[in-house]
Coordinates of C-alpha atoms (C1' of nucleotides) in Angstrom, one line a residue:
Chain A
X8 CA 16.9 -99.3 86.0
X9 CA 16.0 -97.3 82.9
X10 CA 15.9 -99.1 79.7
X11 CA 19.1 -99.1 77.9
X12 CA 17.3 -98.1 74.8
X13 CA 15.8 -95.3 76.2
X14 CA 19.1 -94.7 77.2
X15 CA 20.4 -94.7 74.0
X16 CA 18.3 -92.8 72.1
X17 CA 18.2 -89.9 74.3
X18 CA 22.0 -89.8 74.3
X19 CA 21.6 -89.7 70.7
X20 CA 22.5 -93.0 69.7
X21 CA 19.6 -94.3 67.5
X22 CA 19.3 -93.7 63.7
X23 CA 17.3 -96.5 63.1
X24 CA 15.4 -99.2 64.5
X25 CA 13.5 -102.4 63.1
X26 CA 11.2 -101.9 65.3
X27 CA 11.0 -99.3 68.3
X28 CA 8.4 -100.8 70.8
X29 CA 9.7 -104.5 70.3
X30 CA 13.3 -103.2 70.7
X31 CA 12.1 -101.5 73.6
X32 CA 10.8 -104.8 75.2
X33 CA 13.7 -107.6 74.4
X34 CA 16.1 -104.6 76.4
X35 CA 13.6 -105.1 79.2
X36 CA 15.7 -108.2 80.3
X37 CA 19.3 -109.3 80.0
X38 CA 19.9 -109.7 75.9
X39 CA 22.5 -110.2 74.0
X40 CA 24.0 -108.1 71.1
X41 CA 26.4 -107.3 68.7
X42 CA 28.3 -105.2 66.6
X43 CA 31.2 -106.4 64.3
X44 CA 34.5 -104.5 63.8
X45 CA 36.5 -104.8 61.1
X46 CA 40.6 -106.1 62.0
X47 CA 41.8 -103.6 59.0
X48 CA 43.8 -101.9 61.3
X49 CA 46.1 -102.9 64.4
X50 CA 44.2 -100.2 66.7
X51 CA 41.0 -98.6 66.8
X52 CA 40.2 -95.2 65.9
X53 CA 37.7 -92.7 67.2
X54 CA 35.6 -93.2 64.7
X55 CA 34.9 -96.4 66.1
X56 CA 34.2 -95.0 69.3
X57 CA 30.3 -94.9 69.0
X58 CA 29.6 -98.1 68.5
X59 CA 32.2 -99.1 71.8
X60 CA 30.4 -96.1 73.5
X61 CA 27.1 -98.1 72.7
X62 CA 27.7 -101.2 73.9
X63 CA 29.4 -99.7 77.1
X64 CA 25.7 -99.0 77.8
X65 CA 24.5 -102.1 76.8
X66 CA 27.0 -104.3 79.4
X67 CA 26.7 -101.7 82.3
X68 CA 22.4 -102.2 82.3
X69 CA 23.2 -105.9 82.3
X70 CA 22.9 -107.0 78.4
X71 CA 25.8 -108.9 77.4
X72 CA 27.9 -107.7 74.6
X73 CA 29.3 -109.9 71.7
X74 CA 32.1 -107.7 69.8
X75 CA 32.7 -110.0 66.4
X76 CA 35.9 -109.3 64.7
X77 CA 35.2 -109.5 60.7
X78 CA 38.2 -111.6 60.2
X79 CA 36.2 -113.7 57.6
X80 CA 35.0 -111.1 56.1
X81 CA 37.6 -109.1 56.1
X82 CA 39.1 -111.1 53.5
X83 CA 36.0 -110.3 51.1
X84 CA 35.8 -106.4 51.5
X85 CA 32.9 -104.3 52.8
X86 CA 31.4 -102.5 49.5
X87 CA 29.5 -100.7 52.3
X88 CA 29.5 -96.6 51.6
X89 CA 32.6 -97.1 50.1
X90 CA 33.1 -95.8 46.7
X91 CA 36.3 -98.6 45.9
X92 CA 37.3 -102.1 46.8
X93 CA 39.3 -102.2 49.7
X94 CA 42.5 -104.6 49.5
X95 CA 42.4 -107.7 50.7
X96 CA 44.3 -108.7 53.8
X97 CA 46.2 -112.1 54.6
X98 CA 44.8 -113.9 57.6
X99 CA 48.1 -112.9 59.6
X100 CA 47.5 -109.3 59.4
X101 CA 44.2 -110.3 60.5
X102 CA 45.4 -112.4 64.1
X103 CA 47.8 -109.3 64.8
X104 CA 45.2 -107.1 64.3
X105 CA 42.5 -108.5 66.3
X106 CA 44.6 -109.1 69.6
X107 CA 45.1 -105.5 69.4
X108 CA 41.6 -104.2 69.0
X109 CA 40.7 -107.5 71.8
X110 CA 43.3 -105.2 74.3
X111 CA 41.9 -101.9 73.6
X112 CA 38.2 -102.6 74.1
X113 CA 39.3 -104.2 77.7
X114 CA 39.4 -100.5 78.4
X115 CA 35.9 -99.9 78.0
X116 CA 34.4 -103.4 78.4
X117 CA 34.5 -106.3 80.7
X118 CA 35.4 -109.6 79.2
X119 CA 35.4 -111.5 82.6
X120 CA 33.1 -114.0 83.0
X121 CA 31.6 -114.1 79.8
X122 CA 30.2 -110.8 80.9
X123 CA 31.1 -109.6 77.2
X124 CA 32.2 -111.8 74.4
X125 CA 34.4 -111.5 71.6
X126 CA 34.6 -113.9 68.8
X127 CA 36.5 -113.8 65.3
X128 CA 33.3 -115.1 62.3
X129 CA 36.5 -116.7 60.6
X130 CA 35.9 -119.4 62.9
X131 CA 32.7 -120.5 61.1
X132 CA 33.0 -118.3 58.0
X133 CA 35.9 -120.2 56.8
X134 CA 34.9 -123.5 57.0
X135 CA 31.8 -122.6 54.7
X136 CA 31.2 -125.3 52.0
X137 CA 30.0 -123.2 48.7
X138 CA 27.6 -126.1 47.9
X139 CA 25.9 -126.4 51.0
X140 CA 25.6 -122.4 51.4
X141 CA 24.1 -121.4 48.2
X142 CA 21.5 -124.2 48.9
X143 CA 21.0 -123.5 52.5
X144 CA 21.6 -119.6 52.7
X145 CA 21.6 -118.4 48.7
X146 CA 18.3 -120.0 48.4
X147 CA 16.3 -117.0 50.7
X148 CA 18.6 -113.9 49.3
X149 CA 16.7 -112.0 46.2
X150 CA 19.6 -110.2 44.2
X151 CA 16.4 -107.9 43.1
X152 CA 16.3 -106.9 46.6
X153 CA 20.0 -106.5 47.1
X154 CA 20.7 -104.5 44.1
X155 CA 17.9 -101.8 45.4
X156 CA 20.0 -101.5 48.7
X157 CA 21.3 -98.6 49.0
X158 CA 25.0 -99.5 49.7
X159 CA 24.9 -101.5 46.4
X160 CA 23.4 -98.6 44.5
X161 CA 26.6 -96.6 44.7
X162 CA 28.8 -99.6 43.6
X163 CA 26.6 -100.0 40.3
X164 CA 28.0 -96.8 39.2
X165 CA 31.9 -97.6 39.4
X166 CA 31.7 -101.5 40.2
X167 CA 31.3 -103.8 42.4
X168 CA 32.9 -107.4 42.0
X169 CA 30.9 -110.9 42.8
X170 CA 33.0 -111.4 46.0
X171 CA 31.8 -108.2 47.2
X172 CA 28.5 -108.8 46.5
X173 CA 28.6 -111.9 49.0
X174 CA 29.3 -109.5 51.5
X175 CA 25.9 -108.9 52.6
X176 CA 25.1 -112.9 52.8
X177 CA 28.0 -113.7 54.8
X178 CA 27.2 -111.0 57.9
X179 CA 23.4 -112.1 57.6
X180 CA 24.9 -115.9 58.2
X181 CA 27.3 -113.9 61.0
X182 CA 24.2 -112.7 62.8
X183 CA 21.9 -115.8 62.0
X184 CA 24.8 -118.1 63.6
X185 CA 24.7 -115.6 67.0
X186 CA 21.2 -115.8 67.3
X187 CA 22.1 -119.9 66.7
X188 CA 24.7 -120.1 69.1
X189 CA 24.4 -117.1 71.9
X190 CA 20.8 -116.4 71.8
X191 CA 21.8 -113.2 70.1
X192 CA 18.5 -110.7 68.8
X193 CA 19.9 -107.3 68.2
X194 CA 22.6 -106.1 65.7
X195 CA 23.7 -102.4 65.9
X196 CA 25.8 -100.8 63.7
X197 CA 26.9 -97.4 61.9
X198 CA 24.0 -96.5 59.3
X199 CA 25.8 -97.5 56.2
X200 CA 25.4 -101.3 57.5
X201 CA 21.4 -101.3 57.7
X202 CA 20.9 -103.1 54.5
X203 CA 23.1 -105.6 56.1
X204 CA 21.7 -105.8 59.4
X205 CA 18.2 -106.2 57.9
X206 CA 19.6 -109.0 55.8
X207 CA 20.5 -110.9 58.9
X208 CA 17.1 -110.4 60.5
X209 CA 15.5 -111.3 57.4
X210 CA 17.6 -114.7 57.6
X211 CA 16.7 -115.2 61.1
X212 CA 13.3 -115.1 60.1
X213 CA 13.5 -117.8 57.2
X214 CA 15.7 -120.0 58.9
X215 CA 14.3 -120.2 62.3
X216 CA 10.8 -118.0 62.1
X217 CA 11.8 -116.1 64.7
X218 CA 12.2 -112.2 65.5
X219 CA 15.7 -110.5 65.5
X220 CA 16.8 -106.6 65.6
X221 CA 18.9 -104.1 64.6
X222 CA 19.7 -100.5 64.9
X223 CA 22.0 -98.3 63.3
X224 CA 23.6 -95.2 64.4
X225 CA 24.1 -92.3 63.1
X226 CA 27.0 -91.4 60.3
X227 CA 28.8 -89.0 62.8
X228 CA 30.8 -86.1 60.9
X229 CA 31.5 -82.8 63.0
X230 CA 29.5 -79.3 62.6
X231 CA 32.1 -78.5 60.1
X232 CA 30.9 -81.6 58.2
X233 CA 34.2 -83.7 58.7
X234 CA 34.6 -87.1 59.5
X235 CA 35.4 -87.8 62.9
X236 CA 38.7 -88.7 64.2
X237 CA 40.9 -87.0 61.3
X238 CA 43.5 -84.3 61.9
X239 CA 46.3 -83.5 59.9
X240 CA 47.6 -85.9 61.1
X241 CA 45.7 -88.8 60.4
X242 CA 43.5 -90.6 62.6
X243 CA 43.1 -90.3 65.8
X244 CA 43.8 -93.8 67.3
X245 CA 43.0 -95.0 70.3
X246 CA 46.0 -96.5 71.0
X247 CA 48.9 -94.2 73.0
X248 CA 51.2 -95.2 71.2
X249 CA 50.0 -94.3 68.1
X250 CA 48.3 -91.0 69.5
X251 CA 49.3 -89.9 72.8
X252 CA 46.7 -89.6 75.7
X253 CA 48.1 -85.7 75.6
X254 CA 47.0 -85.6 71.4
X255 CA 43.9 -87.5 72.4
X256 CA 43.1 -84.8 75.2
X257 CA 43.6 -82.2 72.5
X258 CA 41.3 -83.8 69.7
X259 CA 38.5 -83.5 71.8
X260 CA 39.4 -80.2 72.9
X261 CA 39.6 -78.7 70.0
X262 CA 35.9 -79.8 68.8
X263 CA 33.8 -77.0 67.3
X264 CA 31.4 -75.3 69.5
X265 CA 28.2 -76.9 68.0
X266 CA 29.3 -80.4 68.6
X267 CA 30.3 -80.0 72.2
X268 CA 26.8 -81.3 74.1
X269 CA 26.3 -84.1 71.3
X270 CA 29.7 -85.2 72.1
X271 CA 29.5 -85.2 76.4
X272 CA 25.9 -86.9 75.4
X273 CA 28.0 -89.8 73.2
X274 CA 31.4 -90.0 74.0
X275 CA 31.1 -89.7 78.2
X276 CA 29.0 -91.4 80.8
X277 CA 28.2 -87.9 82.4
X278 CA 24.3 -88.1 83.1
X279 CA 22.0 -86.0 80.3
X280 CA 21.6 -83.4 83.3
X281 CA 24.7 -82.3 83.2
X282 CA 25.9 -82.7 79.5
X283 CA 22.7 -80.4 79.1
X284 CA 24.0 -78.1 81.8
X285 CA 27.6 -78.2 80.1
X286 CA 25.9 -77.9 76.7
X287 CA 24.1 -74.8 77.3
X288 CA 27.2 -72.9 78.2
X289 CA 27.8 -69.8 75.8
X290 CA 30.8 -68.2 75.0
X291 CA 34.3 -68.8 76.4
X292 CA 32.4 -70.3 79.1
X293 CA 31.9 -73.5 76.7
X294 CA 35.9 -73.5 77.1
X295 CA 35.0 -75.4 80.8
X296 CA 32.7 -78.0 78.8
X297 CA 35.0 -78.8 76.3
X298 CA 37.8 -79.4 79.2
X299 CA 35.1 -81.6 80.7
X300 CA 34.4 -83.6 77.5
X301 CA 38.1 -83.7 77.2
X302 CA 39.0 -85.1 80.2
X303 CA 36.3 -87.6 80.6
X304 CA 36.9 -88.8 76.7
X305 CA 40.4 -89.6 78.0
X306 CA 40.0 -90.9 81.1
X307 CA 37.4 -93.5 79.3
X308 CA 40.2 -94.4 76.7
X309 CA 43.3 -94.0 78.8
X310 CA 42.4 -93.9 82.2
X311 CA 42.0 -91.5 85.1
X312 CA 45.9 -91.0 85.2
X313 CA 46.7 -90.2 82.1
X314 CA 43.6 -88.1 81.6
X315 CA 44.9 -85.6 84.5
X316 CA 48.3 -85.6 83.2
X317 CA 46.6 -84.4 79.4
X318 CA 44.7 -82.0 81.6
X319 CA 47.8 -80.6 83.8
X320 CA 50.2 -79.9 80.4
X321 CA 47.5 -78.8 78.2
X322 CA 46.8 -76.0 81.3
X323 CA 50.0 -75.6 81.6
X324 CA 50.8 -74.8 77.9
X325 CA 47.9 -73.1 77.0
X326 CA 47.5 -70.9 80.1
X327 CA 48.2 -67.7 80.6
X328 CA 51.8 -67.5 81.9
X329 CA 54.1 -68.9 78.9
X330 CA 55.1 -72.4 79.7
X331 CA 57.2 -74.1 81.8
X332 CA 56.4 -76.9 79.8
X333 CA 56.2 -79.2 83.4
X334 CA 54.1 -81.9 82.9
X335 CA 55.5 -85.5 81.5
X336 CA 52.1 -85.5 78.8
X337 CA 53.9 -83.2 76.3
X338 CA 55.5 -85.3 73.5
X339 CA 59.1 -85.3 73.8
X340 CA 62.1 -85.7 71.7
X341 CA 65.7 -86.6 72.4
X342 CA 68.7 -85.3 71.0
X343 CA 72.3 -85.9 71.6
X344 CA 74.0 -83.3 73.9
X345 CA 76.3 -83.2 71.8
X346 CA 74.7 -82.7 68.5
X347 CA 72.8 -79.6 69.9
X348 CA 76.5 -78.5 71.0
X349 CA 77.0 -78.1 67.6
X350 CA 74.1 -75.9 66.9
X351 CA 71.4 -77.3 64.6
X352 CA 69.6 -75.0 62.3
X353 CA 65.7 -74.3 63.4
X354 CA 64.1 -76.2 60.2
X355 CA 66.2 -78.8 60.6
X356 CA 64.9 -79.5 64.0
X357 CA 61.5 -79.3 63.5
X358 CA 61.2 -81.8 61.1
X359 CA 63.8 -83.7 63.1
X360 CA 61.1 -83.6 66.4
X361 CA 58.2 -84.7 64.0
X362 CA 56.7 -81.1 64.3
X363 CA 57.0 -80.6 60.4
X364 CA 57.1 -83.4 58.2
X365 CA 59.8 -82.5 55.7
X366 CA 62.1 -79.8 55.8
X367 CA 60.8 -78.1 53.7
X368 CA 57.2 -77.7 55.7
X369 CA 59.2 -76.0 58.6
X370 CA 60.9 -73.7 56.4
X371 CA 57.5 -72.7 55.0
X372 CA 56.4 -72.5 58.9
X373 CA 58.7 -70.7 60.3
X374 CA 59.2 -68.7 57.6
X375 CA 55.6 -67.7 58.1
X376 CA 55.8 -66.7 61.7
X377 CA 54.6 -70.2 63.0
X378 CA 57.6 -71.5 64.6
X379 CA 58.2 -70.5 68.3
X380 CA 61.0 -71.3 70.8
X381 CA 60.4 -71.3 74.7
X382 CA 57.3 -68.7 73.8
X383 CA 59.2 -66.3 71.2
X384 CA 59.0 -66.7 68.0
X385 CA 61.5 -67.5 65.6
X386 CA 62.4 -65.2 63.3
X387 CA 64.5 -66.8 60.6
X388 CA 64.3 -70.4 59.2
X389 CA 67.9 -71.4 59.6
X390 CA 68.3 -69.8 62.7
X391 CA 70.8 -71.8 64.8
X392 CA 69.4 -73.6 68.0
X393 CA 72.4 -74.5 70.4
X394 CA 73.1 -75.3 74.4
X395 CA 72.5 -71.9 75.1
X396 CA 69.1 -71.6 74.1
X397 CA 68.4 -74.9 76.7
X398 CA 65.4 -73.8 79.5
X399 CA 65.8 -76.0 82.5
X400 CA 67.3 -78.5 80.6
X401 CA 65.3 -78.3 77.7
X402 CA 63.5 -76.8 74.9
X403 CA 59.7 -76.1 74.0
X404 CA 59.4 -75.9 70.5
X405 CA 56.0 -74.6 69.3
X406 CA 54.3 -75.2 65.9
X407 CA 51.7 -72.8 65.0
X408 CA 49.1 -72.3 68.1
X409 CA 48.9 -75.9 69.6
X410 CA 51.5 -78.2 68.5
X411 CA 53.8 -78.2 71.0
X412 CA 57.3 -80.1 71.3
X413 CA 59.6 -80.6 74.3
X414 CA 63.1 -81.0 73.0
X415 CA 65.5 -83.1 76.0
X416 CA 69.0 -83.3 75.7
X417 CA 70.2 -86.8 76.3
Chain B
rG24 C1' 36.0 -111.3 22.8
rG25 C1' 34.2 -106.4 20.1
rA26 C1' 33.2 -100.9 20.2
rG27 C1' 33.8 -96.4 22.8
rA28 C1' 35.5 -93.2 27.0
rG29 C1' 39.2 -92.5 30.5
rG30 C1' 43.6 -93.0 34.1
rU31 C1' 47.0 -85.6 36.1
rU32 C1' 50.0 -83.4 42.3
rC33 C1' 45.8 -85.4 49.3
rC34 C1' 40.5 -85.2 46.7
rC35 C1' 37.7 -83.1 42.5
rG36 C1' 39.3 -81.2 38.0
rA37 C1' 41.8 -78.0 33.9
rG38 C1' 45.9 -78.6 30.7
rU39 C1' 47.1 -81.6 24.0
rG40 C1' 55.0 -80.0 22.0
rG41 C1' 58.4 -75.1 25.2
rU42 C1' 56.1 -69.4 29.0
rC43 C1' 54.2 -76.5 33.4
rA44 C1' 56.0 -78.3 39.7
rA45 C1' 51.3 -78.1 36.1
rA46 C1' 44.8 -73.3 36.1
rG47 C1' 40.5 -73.5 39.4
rG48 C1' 37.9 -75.5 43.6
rG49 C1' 38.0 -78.4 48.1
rA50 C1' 40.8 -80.2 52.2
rG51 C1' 45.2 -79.0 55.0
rC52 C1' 48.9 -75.5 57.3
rA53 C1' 50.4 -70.5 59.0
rG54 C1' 49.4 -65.2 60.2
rA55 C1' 45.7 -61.4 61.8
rC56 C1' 41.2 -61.5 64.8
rU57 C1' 39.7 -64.8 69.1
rG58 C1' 38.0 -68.5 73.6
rU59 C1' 43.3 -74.1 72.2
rA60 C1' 36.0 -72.6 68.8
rA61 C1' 33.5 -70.8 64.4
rA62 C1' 33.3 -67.1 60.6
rU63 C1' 36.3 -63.7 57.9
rC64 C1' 40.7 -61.6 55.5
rU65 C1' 46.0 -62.6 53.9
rG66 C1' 49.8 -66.0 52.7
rC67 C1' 51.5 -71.0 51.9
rC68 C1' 50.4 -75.7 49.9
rG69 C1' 56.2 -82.1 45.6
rG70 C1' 61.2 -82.6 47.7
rC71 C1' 66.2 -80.9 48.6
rU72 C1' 72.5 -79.2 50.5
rC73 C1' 66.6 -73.7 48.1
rA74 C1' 68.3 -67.0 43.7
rG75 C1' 69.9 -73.4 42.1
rC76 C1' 68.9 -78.5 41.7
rC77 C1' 66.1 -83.1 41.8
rU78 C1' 61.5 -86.2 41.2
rU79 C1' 56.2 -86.1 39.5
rC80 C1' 51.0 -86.2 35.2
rG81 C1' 48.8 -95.3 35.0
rG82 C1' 53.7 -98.5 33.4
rA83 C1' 57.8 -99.5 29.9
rG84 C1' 60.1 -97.9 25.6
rG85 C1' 60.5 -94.3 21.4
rU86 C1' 60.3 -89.4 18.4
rU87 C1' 62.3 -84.4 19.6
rC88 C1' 67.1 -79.4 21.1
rG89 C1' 62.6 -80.0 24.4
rA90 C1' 56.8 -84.3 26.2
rA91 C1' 51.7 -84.4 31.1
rU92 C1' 51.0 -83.2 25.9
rC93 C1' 53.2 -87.0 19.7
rC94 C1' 54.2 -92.6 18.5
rU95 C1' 54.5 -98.1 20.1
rC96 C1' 53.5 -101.9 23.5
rC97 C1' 51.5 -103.1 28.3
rC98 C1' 48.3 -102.5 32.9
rC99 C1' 43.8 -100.7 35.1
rU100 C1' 38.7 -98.4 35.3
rC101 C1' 33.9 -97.2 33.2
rU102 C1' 29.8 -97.5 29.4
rC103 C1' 27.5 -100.3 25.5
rC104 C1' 27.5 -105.1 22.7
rA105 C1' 28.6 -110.6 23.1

RNA sequence: GGAGAGGUUCCCGAGUGGUCAAAGGGAGCAGACUGUAAAUCUGCCGGCUCAGCCUUCGGAGGUUCGAAUCCUCCCCUCUCCA
């Protein structure tokens, strides 16, 4: 089997490396490694999805995967590329959060049989005595050394509090008690946590004189030099209940052009053959890859069901004949039979349906030639919507090009 | 603890008594063009029962016919000193 590193850096994973060759020859044979995610949130986003992507590598050429959830650390606050203090969380924001991410990374990993791990550092974080650490952990740490880290550097201009600072010590103790306890050498991780990772190595080293990893990935932002994962919407979560398989399907079909083969490369399991193939489309032509990254990025998330569905509506919708709106993927809202009897003004029911989010921002919308109704458009804001205007039992309400809204009478 | 600077709408950032829902830029949204892409042009961009009304300029009071702008107290941030 190739080597998983190799793997990974021609997929585009690797930023940096401690050290290529001897990286290279600990993934010759089942390792272990980690990455920590941070429980701020009950779900994952898809900005998280690179390092999940990563270790979905990792486990399927036989290397065991550790996911730690920052639950100690969470309670400090990562000062890490951030440019403020993030609040603290209580511990059971924390617990709630955790089972969460622990469900949705079942998707993509296999927890069976130890075959992946996932552990919470609170469980030897918080039993840390402050004595016994700053003599046994404080003692190797030069704050000369920290302050010239880079992720510091940008704190010195607005601040950075002392329980921050300890951020840095407590994931180097996070990946010198892996190494302790699972045999664990390598640490990956986005590239704004390299001054960490290295701080862990540099542990391992003192503690035990011996050799551990890391590697970072690249800060992923789109061609357009975005962020990944936001819409105007907000994150895209990896949750379906907080963003639908359908909304997932459509993130990644919307993707600029220029990020298209970079993404089949990261975000599917396609081999490089054909992500290169897809990649080199031109054109509309790069329409087909784009379906392809779509539907594979869903199926990963949400399965092969649900990806087809996406697939089936977003055809059906965006196709050439004007829709029949068939497939079950397209968000739906309910409304009272009865209610709609009455007639409800246009605005009004975008914003009702979560199309707009006030009334005003339909009025604006439609007002603008943005809001449609079964495939016309509509041509004044208060125009009244009623039973008459019902399509097979229902209503496709359009916002703009692509945010569609079926609209069932119940 | 002392001295100075500052907290403005999603972000940056103007605004120092009425003409301010607040310049400009960015982001975002819509329209045109297209390929559910990018670029470009145009419009929008606090809320509402929308020719009017309501709520915003760190917080609470006050002065005034009228305050983001003046006064008082408080909170927070930054820089320098201790």
């Amino acid at each position: 089997m190739e080597n998983v590193f190799l793997l990974l850096e021609e997929r585009g994973f690797v930023e940096q490396v401690t050290d290529r060759a001897l990286v290279h020859d600990l993934l010759e044979r089942p390792a272990t490694c980690y990455i920590g995610f941070d429980p701020t949130a009950k779900s994952l986003h898809v900005g998280s999805l690179l390092p999940i992507m990563s270790l979905v590598h990792m486990q399927r050429s036989g290397h065991r995967p550790i996911v730690v959830i920052g639950g100690g650390t969470a309670l400090v606050g990562d000062p890490s590329g951030k440019t403020e203090a993030r609040p603290v969380m209580t511990r059971e924001e924390i617990e709630e959060n955790a089972k969460g991410i622990k469900k949705q990374l079942s998707r993509f990993l296999d927890f069976s049989h130890g075959r992946a791990l996932m552990v919470n550092n609170a469980d030897w974080l918080a039993e840390l005595k402050y004595i016994d650490f700053l003599r046994d952990i404080g003692r190797h740490f030069s704050v000369n050394r920290m302050l010239a880290a880079e992720s510091y550097k940008l704190r010195l201009q607005t601040g950075l509090s002392f329980i921050e600072f300890n951020y840095m010590l407590l994931q180097a103790y996070d990946f010198w008690y892996l190494f302790k306890h699972y045999d664990c050498r390598l640490q990956m991780g986005g590239n704004d946590q390299w001054g960490n990772i290295l701080a862990g190595t540099h542990l391992i080293k003192r503690l035990e004189g011996e050799v551990a990893h890391g590697l970072t990935f690249p800060l992923l932002t789109t061609s357009s030099g975005e962020k990944m994962g936001k819409t105007h919407k907000g994150a895209v979560w990896l949750d379906p209940q907080l963003t639908t398989p359908y909304e997932y399907y459509q993130y990644w079909i919307n993707q600029d052009d220029r990020d298209v083969e970079r993404f089949l490369a990261l975000f599917t399991l396609l081999p490089m053959d054909e992500v290169r193939r897809l990649g080199a489309l031109q054109g509309a032509e790069l329409r087909e890859a784009k379906e392809v990254l779509a539907f594979e990025a869903t199926k990963l998330c949400h399965g092969e069901k649900d990806a087809l569905e996406a697939k089936e509506a977003s055809r059906a919708l965006f196709g050439q004949k004007e829709p029949g709106a068939s497939g079950g993927a397209v968000p739906t809202f309910r409304i009272g039979k009865e209610e709609l009897g009455k007639g409800i003004p246009a605005y009004i029911l975008f914003e009702r349906s979560g199309l707009c989010k006030t009334r005003a921002e339909a009025r604006r919308l439609i007002a603008q030639g943005g809001g449609y109704l079964n495939g016309g458009r509509i041509e004044a804001f208060d125009q009244v919507i009623n039973l008459r205007d019902l399509k097979d039992g229902s209503l496709l309400l359009r916002a703009g090009k692509k945010r569609y809204m079926r609209v069932a009478v119940s």
